[in-house]
PDB file of C-alpha atoms and ligand atoms in Angstrom:
ATOM      1  CA  MET A1210      47.109 -82.952  86.305  1.00 92.00           C
ATOM      2  CA  LYS A1211      44.377 -79.949  86.689  1.00 96.00           C
ATOM      3  CA  LEU A1212      44.430 -77.448  83.845  1.00 97.00           C
ATOM      4  CA  LEU A1213      43.270 -74.289  83.397  1.00 98.00           C
ATOM      5  CA  LEU A1214      43.033 -72.866  79.529  1.00 98.00           C
ATOM      6  CA  PHE A1215      43.225 -69.050  80.181  1.00 98.00           C
ATOM      7  CA  GLY A1216      43.246 -66.176  77.070  1.00 97.00           C
ATOM      8  CA  ALA A1217      41.267 -64.193  74.480  1.00 97.00           C
ATOM      9  CA  PRO A1218      39.373 -65.378  72.117  1.00 95.00           C
ATOM     10  CA  GLY A1219      40.276 -66.447  69.839  1.00 93.00           C
ATOM     11  CA  VAL A1220      43.552 -67.766  70.882  1.00 96.00           C
ATOM     12  CA  GLY A1221      43.072 -70.991  70.468  1.00 94.00           C
ATOM     13  CA  LYS A1222      41.650 -71.985  73.892  1.00 96.00           C
ATOM     14  CA  GLY A1223      39.777 -75.367  72.597  1.00 94.00           C
ATOM     15  CA  THR A1224      41.971 -76.539  69.887  1.00 93.00           C
ATOM     16  CA  GLN A1225      44.584 -76.565  72.511  1.00 97.00           C
ATOM     17  CA  ALA A1226      42.615 -78.480  75.082  1.00 97.00           C
ATOM     18  CA  LYS A1227      42.055 -80.429  73.260  1.00 95.00           C
ATOM     19  CA  LEU A1228      45.012 -82.027  71.853  1.00 97.00           C
ATOM     20  CA  LEU A1229      46.652 -81.309  75.880  1.00 98.00           C
ATOM     21  CA  ALA A1230      43.185 -83.275  76.736  1.00 97.00           C
ATOM     22  CA  ASP A1231      44.081 -86.625  74.432  1.00 97.00           C
ATOM     23  CA  TYR A1232      47.095 -85.906  74.727  1.00 97.00           C
ATOM     24  CA  TYR A1233      47.474 -86.360  78.825  1.00 96.00           C
ATOM     25  CA  SER A1234      44.617 -88.596  78.856  1.00 96.00           C
ATOM     26  CA  ILE A1235      41.979 -85.891  81.052  1.00 96.00           C
ATOM     27  CA  PRO A1236      38.503 -84.874  80.314  1.00 95.00           C
ATOM     28  CA  HIS A1237      38.078 -81.380  78.735  1.00 95.00           C
ATOM     29  CA  PHE A1238      35.238 -79.573  79.613  1.00 96.00           C
ATOM     30  CA  SER A1239      34.882 -76.231  77.671  1.00 96.00           C
ATOM     31  CA  THR A1240      32.140 -74.289  78.752  1.00 97.00           C
ATOM     32  CA  GLY A1241      30.857 -72.957  75.121  1.00 95.00           C
ATOM     33  CA  ASP A1242      30.841 -76.543  74.231  1.00 94.00           C
ATOM     34  CA  MET A1243      28.787 -77.503  76.767  1.00 96.00           C
ATOM     35  CA  LEU A1244      26.750 -74.222  76.038  1.00 97.00           C
ATOM     36  CA  ARG A1245      26.457 -74.016  72.209  1.00 94.00           C
ATOM     37  CA  ALA A1246      25.122 -77.934  73.031  1.00 94.00           C
ATOM     38  CA  ALA A1247      22.450 -76.505  75.602  1.00 96.00           C
ATOM     39  CA  VAL A1248      21.141 -74.458  72.818  1.00 95.00           C
ATOM     40  CA  ALA A1249      21.011 -77.019  70.806  1.00 93.00           C
ATOM     41  CA  ALA A1250      19.053 -79.483  72.101  1.00 96.00           C
ATOM     42  CA  GLN A1251      16.973 -76.353  74.115  1.00 96.00           C
ATOM     43  CA  THR A1252      17.113 -77.045  77.632  1.00 95.00           C
ATOM     44  CA  TYR A1253      15.869 -74.417  79.742  1.00 93.00           C
ATOM     45  CA  LEU A1254      20.171 -73.127  80.620  1.00 94.00           C
ATOM     46  CA  GLY A1255      20.852 -73.883  76.434  1.00 96.00           C
ATOM     47  CA  VAL A1256      17.430 -70.843  76.379  1.00 96.00           C
ATOM     48  CA  GLN A1257      19.057 -69.084  78.994  1.00 95.00           C
ATOM     49  CA  ALA A1258      22.181 -68.302  77.948  1.00 96.00           C
ATOM     50  CA  LYS A1259      21.739 -68.462  73.490  1.00 96.00           C
ATOM     51  CA  GLN A1260      20.903 -64.978  74.232  1.00 94.00           C
ATOM     52  CA  HIS A1261      24.106 -63.554  76.057  1.00 96.00           C
ATOM     53  CA  MET A1262      26.021 -65.909  73.470  1.00 96.00           C
ATOM     54  CA  ASP A1263      24.742 -64.543  70.639  1.00 93.00           C
ATOM     55  CA  GLY A1264      25.235 -60.862  71.444  1.00 92.00           C
ATOM     56  CA  GLY A1265      29.104 -62.273  72.661  1.00 93.00           C
ATOM     57  CA  ARG A1266      27.850 -61.164  76.054  1.00 96.00           C
ATOM     58  CA  LEU A1267      28.583 -63.343  79.105  1.00 97.00           C
ATOM     59  CA  VAL A1268      26.424 -65.938  80.649  1.00 98.00           C
ATOM     60  CA  PRO A1269      24.796 -64.996  83.684  1.00 97.00           C
ATOM     61  CA  ASP A1270      28.093 -66.510  86.597  1.00 98.00           C
ATOM     62  CA  GLU A1271      24.944 -68.624  88.384  1.00 96.00           C
ATOM     63  CA  LEU A1272      24.104 -70.300  85.477  1.00 96.00           C
ATOM     64  CA  MET A1273      27.971 -71.247  84.777  1.00 97.00           C
ATOM     65  CA  ILE A1274      28.867 -71.469  87.903  1.00 96.00           C
ATOM     66  CA  ALA A1275      26.617 -74.407  88.645  1.00 94.00           C
ATOM     67  CA  MET A1276      27.428 -75.762  85.061  1.00 95.00           C
ATOM     68  CA  ILE A1277      31.161 -76.206  85.920  1.00 96.00           C
ATOM     69  CA  ARG A1278      29.953 -77.510  89.491  1.00 95.00           C
ATOM     70  CA  ASP A1279      28.061 -80.786  88.546  1.00 92.00           C
ATOM     71  CA  ALA A1280      31.298 -81.865  85.750  1.00 93.00           C
ATOM     72  CA  LEU A1281      33.701 -81.490  88.052  1.00 94.00           C
ATOM     73  CA  VAL A1282      31.733 -82.812  91.622  1.00 91.00           C
ATOM     74  CA  GLY A1283      31.536 -85.909  88.623  1.00 84.00           C
ATOM     75  CA  PRO A1284      33.636 -89.542  88.548  1.00 84.00           C
ATOM     76  CA  THR A1285      34.640 -88.126  85.443  1.00 83.00           C
ATOM     77  CA  ALA A1286      37.322 -85.304  86.494  1.00 85.00           C
ATOM     78  CA  LYS A1287      38.758 -87.848  89.674  1.00 83.00           C
ATOM     79  CA  THR A1288      42.427 -87.837  87.992  1.00 84.00           C
ATOM     80  CA  GLY A1289      42.669 -84.319  86.112  1.00 93.00           C
ATOM     81  CA  PHE A1290      41.061 -82.199  84.090  1.00 96.00           C
ATOM     82  CA  ILE A1291      40.961 -79.083  81.547  1.00 97.00           C
ATOM     83  CA  LEU A1292      38.472 -76.101  81.853  1.00 97.00           C
ATOM     84  CA  ASP A1293      38.385 -74.460  78.743  1.00 97.00           C
ATOM     85  CA  GLY A1294      36.570 -70.830  78.911  1.00 97.00           C
ATOM     86  CA  PHE A1295      35.864 -70.732  82.544  1.00 98.00           C
ATOM     87  CA  PRO A1296      36.527 -69.441  84.961  1.00 98.00           C
ATOM     88  CA  ARG A1297      35.948 -65.726  82.984  1.00 98.00           C
ATOM     89  CA  THR A1298      34.946 -63.210  85.546  1.00 98.00           C
ATOM     90  CA  VAL A1299      36.549 -63.051  89.504  1.00 98.00           C
ATOM     91  CA  PRO A1300      33.163 -64.392  90.886  1.00 98.00           C
ATOM     92  CA  GLN A1301      33.784 -67.274  88.278  1.00 98.00           C
ATOM     93  CA  ALA A1302      37.657 -67.886  90.430  1.00 98.00           C
ATOM     94  CA  GLU A1303      36.521 -67.180  93.343  1.00 98.00           C
ATOM     95  CA  THR A1304      33.995 -69.538  93.336  1.00 97.00           C
ATOM     96  CA  LEU A1305      36.141 -72.421  91.924  1.00 97.00           C
ATOM     97  CA  THR A1306      38.274 -71.948  94.006  1.00 96.00           C
ATOM     98  CA  VAL A1307      35.765 -73.355  96.662  1.00 96.00           C
ATOM     99  CA  ILE A1308      34.556 -76.110  94.264  1.00 95.00           C
ATOM    100  CA  PHE A1309      38.224 -76.885  94.116  1.00 95.00           C
ATOM    101  CA  HIS A1310      38.946 -76.964  98.111  1.00 93.00           C
ATOM    102  CA  ASP A1311      35.159 -79.649  98.176  1.00 92.00           C
ATOM    103  CA  ILE A1312      36.864 -82.037  95.750  1.00 91.00           C
ATOM    104  CA  GLY A1313      40.733 -81.451  96.429  1.00 88.00           C
ATOM    105  CA  ALA A1314      42.266 -80.055  93.801  1.00 87.00           C
ATOM    106  CA  SER A1315      44.648 -78.251  95.922  1.00 85.00           C
ATOM    107  CA  VAL A1316      47.770 -77.954  92.735  1.00 92.00           C
ATOM    108  CA  PHE A1317      46.262 -77.106  89.676  1.00 95.00           C
ATOM    109  CA  THR A1318      47.932 -74.479  86.936  1.00 97.00           C
ATOM    110  CA  VAL A1319      46.925 -71.806  84.672  1.00 98.00           C
ATOM    111  CA  VAL A1320      47.789 -71.377  80.698  1.00 98.00           C
ATOM    112  CA  ASN A1321      47.763 -68.189  79.979  1.00 98.00           C
ATOM    113  CA  ILE A1322      47.425 -67.691  76.134  1.00 98.00           C
ATOM    114  CA  ASP A1323      48.898 -64.877  74.474  1.00 97.00           C
ATOM    115  CA  VAL A1324      47.683 -63.569  71.001  1.00 96.00           C
ATOM    116  CA  ASP A1325      48.872 -60.493  69.444  1.00 94.00           C
ATOM    117  CA  PRO A1326      44.695 -58.352  69.402  1.00 90.00           C
ATOM    118  CA  GLU A1327      45.478 -57.539  65.162  1.00 90.00           C
ATOM    119  CA  LEU A1328      45.983 -62.413  64.976  1.00 92.00           C
ATOM    120  CA  ILE A1329      42.941 -62.823  66.795  1.00 93.00           C
ATOM    121  CA  ILE A1330      40.595 -60.735  64.818  1.00 91.00           C
ATOM    122  CA  LYS A1331      41.926 -62.633  61.273  1.00 91.00           C
ATOM    123  CA  ARG A1332      41.878 -66.164  63.386  1.00 92.00           C
ATOM    124  CA  LEU A1333      38.204 -64.865  64.541  1.00 93.00           C
ATOM    125  CA  SER A1334      36.618 -63.992  61.471  1.00 91.00           C
ATOM    126  CA  SER A1335      38.540 -67.237  59.742  1.00 94.00           C
ATOM    127  CA  ARG A1336      37.014 -68.990  61.815  1.00 94.00           C
ATOM    128  CA  LEU A1337      34.613 -71.561  60.539  1.00 96.00           C
ATOM    129  CA  MET A1338      33.054 -74.367  62.901  1.00 95.00           C
ATOM    130  CA  CYS A1339      31.421 -77.931  61.663  1.00 96.00           C
ATOM    131  CA  PRO A1340      27.596 -77.786  63.122  1.00 93.00           C
ATOM    132  CA  ASN A1341      28.630 -82.022  63.897  1.00 92.00           C
ATOM    133  CA  ASP A1342      30.686 -82.349  65.532  1.00 86.00           C
ATOM    134  CA  GLY A1343      32.010 -78.461  66.726  1.00 87.00           C
ATOM    135  CA  LYS A1344      35.428 -79.175  64.609  1.00 90.00           C
ATOM    136  CA  ILE A1345      37.561 -75.913  63.924  1.00 92.00           C
ATOM    137  CA  PHE A1346      38.343 -74.935  60.638  1.00 94.00           C
ATOM    138  CA  SER A1347      40.319 -72.013  59.549  1.00 93.00           C
ATOM    139  CA  SER A1348      39.541 -70.417  55.526  1.00 95.00           C
ATOM    140  CA  GLU A1349      42.650 -68.549  55.754  1.00 90.00           C
ATOM    141  CA  LEU A1350      44.994 -71.773  57.269  1.00 90.00           C
ATOM    142  CA  MET A1351      42.625 -74.483  54.458  1.00 93.00           C
ATOM    143  CA  ASP A1352      40.975 -74.813  51.541  1.00 95.00           C
ATOM    144  CA  VAL A1353      37.397 -73.738  53.359  1.00 96.00           C
ATOM    145  CA  ARG A1354      34.298 -71.813  53.367  1.00 96.00           C
ATOM    146  CA  GLN A1355      31.425 -71.032  55.143  1.00 96.00           C
ATOM    147  CA  ASN A1356      28.489 -73.519  53.929  1.00 96.00           C
ATOM    148  CA  GLY A1357      31.442 -75.274  52.421  1.00 97.00           C
ATOM    149  CA  PRO A1358      31.702 -79.299  53.337  1.00 97.00           C
ATOM    150  CA  CYS A1359      34.242 -80.056  56.493  1.00 96.00           C
ATOM    151  CA  PRO A1360      37.297 -81.996  56.117  1.00 96.00           C
ATOM    152  CA  ALA A1361      36.142 -84.741  58.520  1.00 95.00           C
ATOM    153  CA  CYS A1362      32.605 -85.217  57.569  1.00 96.00           C
ATOM    154  CA  GLY A1363      31.399 -83.369  55.435  1.00 96.00           C
ATOM    155  CA  THR A1364      28.197 -81.791  57.141  1.00 97.00           C
ATOM    156  CA  PRO A1365      27.901 -77.633  55.582  1.00 98.00           C
ATOM    157  CA  LEU A1366      30.800 -76.095  57.754  1.00 97.00           C
ATOM    158  CA  ILE A1367      28.938 -72.336  59.301  1.00 96.00           C
ATOM    159  CA  GLN A1368      30.487 -69.299  60.826  1.00 95.00           C
ATOM    160  CA  ARG A1369      29.292 -68.636  64.545  1.00 92.00           C
ATOM    161  CA  VAL A1370      27.397 -66.366  65.406  1.00 90.00           C
ATOM    162  CA  ASP A1371      29.409 -64.642  67.993  1.00 92.00           C
ATOM    163  CA  ASP A1372      31.946 -64.956  65.282  1.00 93.00           C
ATOM    164  CA  ARG A1373      31.042 -62.166  63.505  1.00 91.00           C
ATOM    165  CA  PRO A1374      32.379 -58.917  63.245  1.00 87.00           C
ATOM    166  CA  GLU A1375      30.683 -56.629  64.823  1.00 87.00           C
ATOM    167  CA  THR A1376      30.062 -59.535  68.022  1.00 91.00           C
ATOM    168  CA  VAL A1377      33.635 -60.262  67.757  1.00 92.00           C
ATOM    169  CA  ARG A1378      34.620 -56.359  68.899  1.00 90.00           C
ATOM    170  CA  GLU A1379      31.619 -56.823  71.801  1.00 92.00           C
ATOM    171  CA  ARG A1380      33.274 -60.216  73.386  1.00 94.00           C
ATOM    172  CA  LEU A1381      36.923 -58.087  72.816  1.00 94.00           C
ATOM    173  CA  GLU A1382      35.830 -55.423  75.309  1.00 95.00           C
ATOM    174  CA  VAL A1383      33.653 -58.218  77.601  1.00 96.00           C
ATOM    175  CA  TYR A1384      36.922 -59.648  77.772  1.00 97.00           C
ATOM    176  CA  ASN A1385      39.333 -57.063  78.773  1.00 96.00           C
ATOM    177  CA  ALA A1386      36.752 -55.137  81.733  1.00 98.00           C
ATOM    178  CA  LYS A1387      35.413 -58.547  82.733  1.00 98.00           C
ATOM    179  CA  THR A1388      38.309 -62.011  82.190  1.00 98.00           C
ATOM    180  CA  ALA A1389      41.556 -60.175  82.252  1.00 98.00           C
ATOM    181  CA  PRO A1390      41.756 -59.101  85.665  1.00 98.00           C
ATOM    182  CA  VAL A1391      40.812 -63.210  87.215  1.00 98.00           C
ATOM    183  CA  LEU A1392      44.459 -63.468  84.828  1.00 98.00           C
ATOM    184  CA  THR A1393      45.959 -61.004  87.887  1.00 98.00           C
ATOM    185  CA  PHE A1394      43.879 -63.193  90.231  1.00 98.00           C
ATOM    186  CA  TYR A1395      46.003 -66.256  89.742  1.00 98.00           C
ATOM    187  CA  GLU A1396      49.231 -64.271  88.917  1.00 98.00           C
ATOM    188  CA  LYS A1397      48.490 -63.083  92.664  1.00 97.00           C
ATOM    189  CA  LEU A1398      48.977 -67.243  93.564  1.00 96.00           C
ATOM    190  CA  GLY A1399      51.360 -67.466  91.350  1.00 96.00           C
ATOM    191  CA  VAL A1400      50.041 -70.939  89.771  1.00 97.00           C
ATOM    192  CA  VAL A1401      50.217 -68.503  86.059  1.00 98.00           C
ATOM    193  CA  VAL A1402      51.974 -69.995  83.035  1.00 98.00           C
ATOM    194  CA  THR A1403      51.740 -67.940  79.516  1.00 98.00           C
ATOM    195  CA  VAL A1404      52.909 -69.092  76.628  1.00 98.00           C
ATOM    196  CA  ASP A1405      53.113 -67.395  72.985  1.00 97.00           C
ATOM    197  CA  GLY A1406      50.402 -68.408  71.085  1.00 97.00           C
ATOM    198  CA  ASN A1407      51.344 -66.654  67.877  1.00 96.00           C
ATOM    199  CA  ASP A1408      52.546 -70.011  66.440  1.00 95.00           C
ATOM    200  CA  THR A1409      51.400 -73.067  64.702  1.00 94.00           C
ATOM    201  CA  VAL A1410      48.796 -74.980  66.610  1.00 94.00           C
ATOM    202  CA  ASP A1411      51.691 -77.556  67.137  1.00 97.00           C
ATOM    203  CA  ALA A1412      54.788 -75.231  67.707  1.00 98.00           C
ATOM    204  CA  VAL A1413      52.509 -73.833  70.947  1.00 98.00           C
ATOM    205  CA  ASN A1414      51.396 -77.207  71.990  1.00 98.00           C
ATOM    206  CA  LEU A1415      54.362 -78.278  72.609  1.00 98.00           C
ATOM    207  CA  ASN A1416      55.307 -75.337  74.393  1.00 97.00           C
ATOM    208  CA  ILE A1417      53.115 -76.046  76.556  1.00 98.00           C
ATOM    209  CA  ARG A1418      54.020 -79.029  77.790  1.00 97.00           C
ATOM    210  CA  ASN A1419      57.479 -78.954  78.108  1.00 97.00           C
ATOM    211  CA  LYS A1420      56.847 -75.865  80.506  1.00 96.00           C
ATOM    212  CA  LEU A1421      54.319 -77.804  81.970  1.00 96.00           C
ATOM    213  CA  ARG A1422      57.470 -80.442  82.084  1.00 95.00           C
ATOM    214  CA  ALA A1423      59.512 -77.862  83.756  1.00 94.00           C
ATOM    215  CA  LEU A1424      56.710 -77.431  86.924  1.00 89.00           C
ATOM    216  CA  LYS A1425      56.961 -81.043  88.085  1.00 69.00           C
ATOM    217  CA  ARG A1426      53.232 -80.294  89.087  1.00 61.00           C
TER     218      ARG A1426
HETATM  219  P1  AMP B2022      32.983 -69.909  74.091  1.00 94.95           P
HETATM  220  O1  AMP B2022      33.324 -71.041  72.691  1.00 94.95           O
HETATM  221  O2  AMP B2022      34.698 -70.447  75.432  1.00 94.95           O
HETATM  222  O3  AMP B2022      34.396 -68.877  73.354  1.00 94.95           O
HETATM  223  O4  AMP B2022      32.184 -69.656  74.553  1.00 94.95           O
HETATM  224  C1  AMP B2022      31.142 -68.512  73.217  1.00 94.95           C
HETATM  225  C2  AMP B2022      30.098 -67.893  74.720  1.00 94.95           C
HETATM  226  O5  AMP B2022      29.834 -69.028  75.476  1.00 94.95           O
HETATM  227  C3  AMP B2022      30.736 -66.533  75.544  1.00 94.95           C
HETATM  228  O6  AMP B2022      31.662 -65.646  74.360  1.00 94.95           O
HETATM  229  C4  AMP B2022      30.535 -66.342  76.109  1.00 94.95           C
HETATM  230  O7  AMP B2022      28.475 -66.207  75.538  1.00 94.95           O
HETATM  231  C5  AMP B2022      29.569 -68.207  77.250  1.00 94.95           C
HETATM  232  N1  AMP B2022      30.259 -68.468  78.213  1.00 94.95           N
HETATM  233  C6  AMP B2022      31.223 -69.603  77.905  1.00 94.95           C
HETATM  234  N2  AMP B2022      31.179 -69.269  78.840  1.00 94.95           N
HETATM  235  C7  AMP B2022      31.376 -68.853  79.690  1.00 94.95           C
HETATM  236  C8  AMP B2022      31.663 -68.493  81.202  1.00 94.95           C
HETATM  237  N3  AMP B2022      32.474 -69.221  81.829  1.00 94.95           N
HETATM  238  N4  AMP B2022      30.976 -67.625  81.816  1.00 94.95           N
HETATM  239  C9  AMP B2022      30.728 -66.827  80.679  1.00 94.95           C
HETATM  240  N5  AMP B2022      29.700 -67.457  80.150  1.00 94.95           N
HETATM  241  C10 AMP B2022      30.546 -67.904  79.327  1.00 94.95           C
END
């Protein structure tokens, strides 16, 4: 099972990727999580990436491609994987085709999660993160607040710098300009499955699994 989760910021890629990784017992590679870990550890990559991430811009392709190539050629990706947040540009998608060829991953599916733009803004502005383990919570759906305790471990919850309203606008513009064309790239290959992401987490998850089962890939 090789899946690429695709969609605008805030459609629930990370949440769904974690659930699917558990369900299919395959590794989940989130480029956003990998970058945030690099920023926290102040590695060379983290220092380079931080300025772009905080501004809501994309991290340069060459850094991203090196990172994802390292993850996919490793032994953990042999039985399958879920990519969440990659590719985000057409050059990244083109290079991923070469990497897939190198690792023999000829059959894969792009899961496109589609959510109404107004709901995306609402979700991002109410999204809180636990800095300890990266878990995501919604102040719309749960009784959680910024600086309040993480329901799982008690660490004070934070709002991601790039979830602030002014940065969200920039991220959505970047998505439309640079990332949306990636969907057209994969549609031409006939590998896209689109699911309605406006529903609850569980309903969207069931919908994805049903669509994947129907594909029998
Ligand atoms: P995410 O957690 O997926 O929303 O990613 C957070 C931020 O990390 C993005 O807004 C980008 O700045 C950066 N990022 C993550 N994945 C990529 C990628 N494939 N290409 C470029 N930048 C990325």
